[in-house]
Coordinates of C-alpha atoms in Angstrom, one line a residue:
X1 CA 200.8 178.8 64.1
X2 CA 197.6 177.7 62.6
X3 CA 195.7 174.4 62.1
X4 CA 196.2 172.6 58.8
X5 CA 193.3 172.4 56.4
X6 CA 192.1 168.9 55.3
X7 CA 193.7 169.4 51.9
X8 CA 197.1 170.3 53.5
X9 CA 196.9 167.2 55.8
X10 CA 196.1 165.0 52.8
X11 CA 199.0 166.5 50.8
X12 CA 201.4 165.9 53.7
X13 CA 200.1 162.4 54.2
X14 CA 200.5 161.6 50.5
X15 CA 196.8 161.0 50.1
X16 CA 195.2 162.7 47.1
X17 CA 191.5 162.8 46.5
X18 CA 190.8 161.1 43.2
X19 CA 187.6 161.6 41.2
X20 CA 184.9 158.9 41.2
X21 CA 185.1 155.9 38.9
X22 CA 182.0 155.3 36.8
X23 CA 181.1 152.2 34.8
X24 CA 177.9 151.4 33.0
X25 CA 178.7 147.7 33.1
X26 CA 178.8 145.4 30.1
X27 CA 176.5 146.2 27.2
X28 CA 173.3 144.2 27.4
X29 CA 171.7 142.5 24.5
X30 CA 168.8 144.7 23.5
X31 CA 165.6 144.1 21.5
X32 CA 163.4 147.0 20.5
X33 CA 160.5 147.4 22.9
X34 CA 162.0 145.0 25.5
X35 CA 163.5 146.4 28.7
X36 CA 167.3 146.0 29.0
X37 CA 169.1 146.3 32.3
X38 CA 172.5 148.0 32.9
X39 CA 174.6 147.0 35.8
X40 CA 176.2 150.4 36.4
X41 CA 178.3 151.3 39.4
X42 CA 180.0 154.4 40.9
X43 CA 183.0 154.0 43.3
X44 CA 184.9 156.6 45.2
X45 CA 188.0 156.8 47.3
X46 CA 186.0 158.1 50.3
X47 CA 188.0 161.4 50.4
X48 CA 186.4 164.8 50.0
X49 CA 182.8 164.0 50.8
X50 CA 179.9 161.9 49.5
X51 CA 179.3 160.8 45.9
X52 CA 176.0 160.4 44.0
X53 CA 175.1 159.5 40.5
X54 CA 172.5 160.2 37.9
X55 CA 172.3 158.2 34.6
X56 CA 171.0 159.8 31.4
X57 CA 170.5 158.7 27.8
X58 CA 173.1 160.6 25.7
X59 CA 172.2 159.4 22.3
X60 CA 170.5 156.5 20.5
X61 CA 167.1 155.6 19.1
X62 CA 164.1 155.7 21.4
X63 CA 163.8 156.7 25.0
X64 CA 165.2 155.4 28.2
X65 CA 163.9 155.1 31.8
X66 CA 166.3 154.8 34.7
X67 CA 165.6 153.4 38.2
X68 CA 167.3 151.8 41.1
X69 CA 167.3 148.0 41.1

């Protein structure tokens, strides 16, 4: 006999590791040249380790700066 792996235990217990859920929050009103804040969040089911996030500008006019608030 051998010990079960964490994945096998989760499968037998009916618990499946789900991917994180990411939301940028509601779209802010934006005026060119005036900072706009996003209220983004990342949540995880707590299975399979820790989660971290990095936000980037995918497209759109101008640049973007991201920081923790």
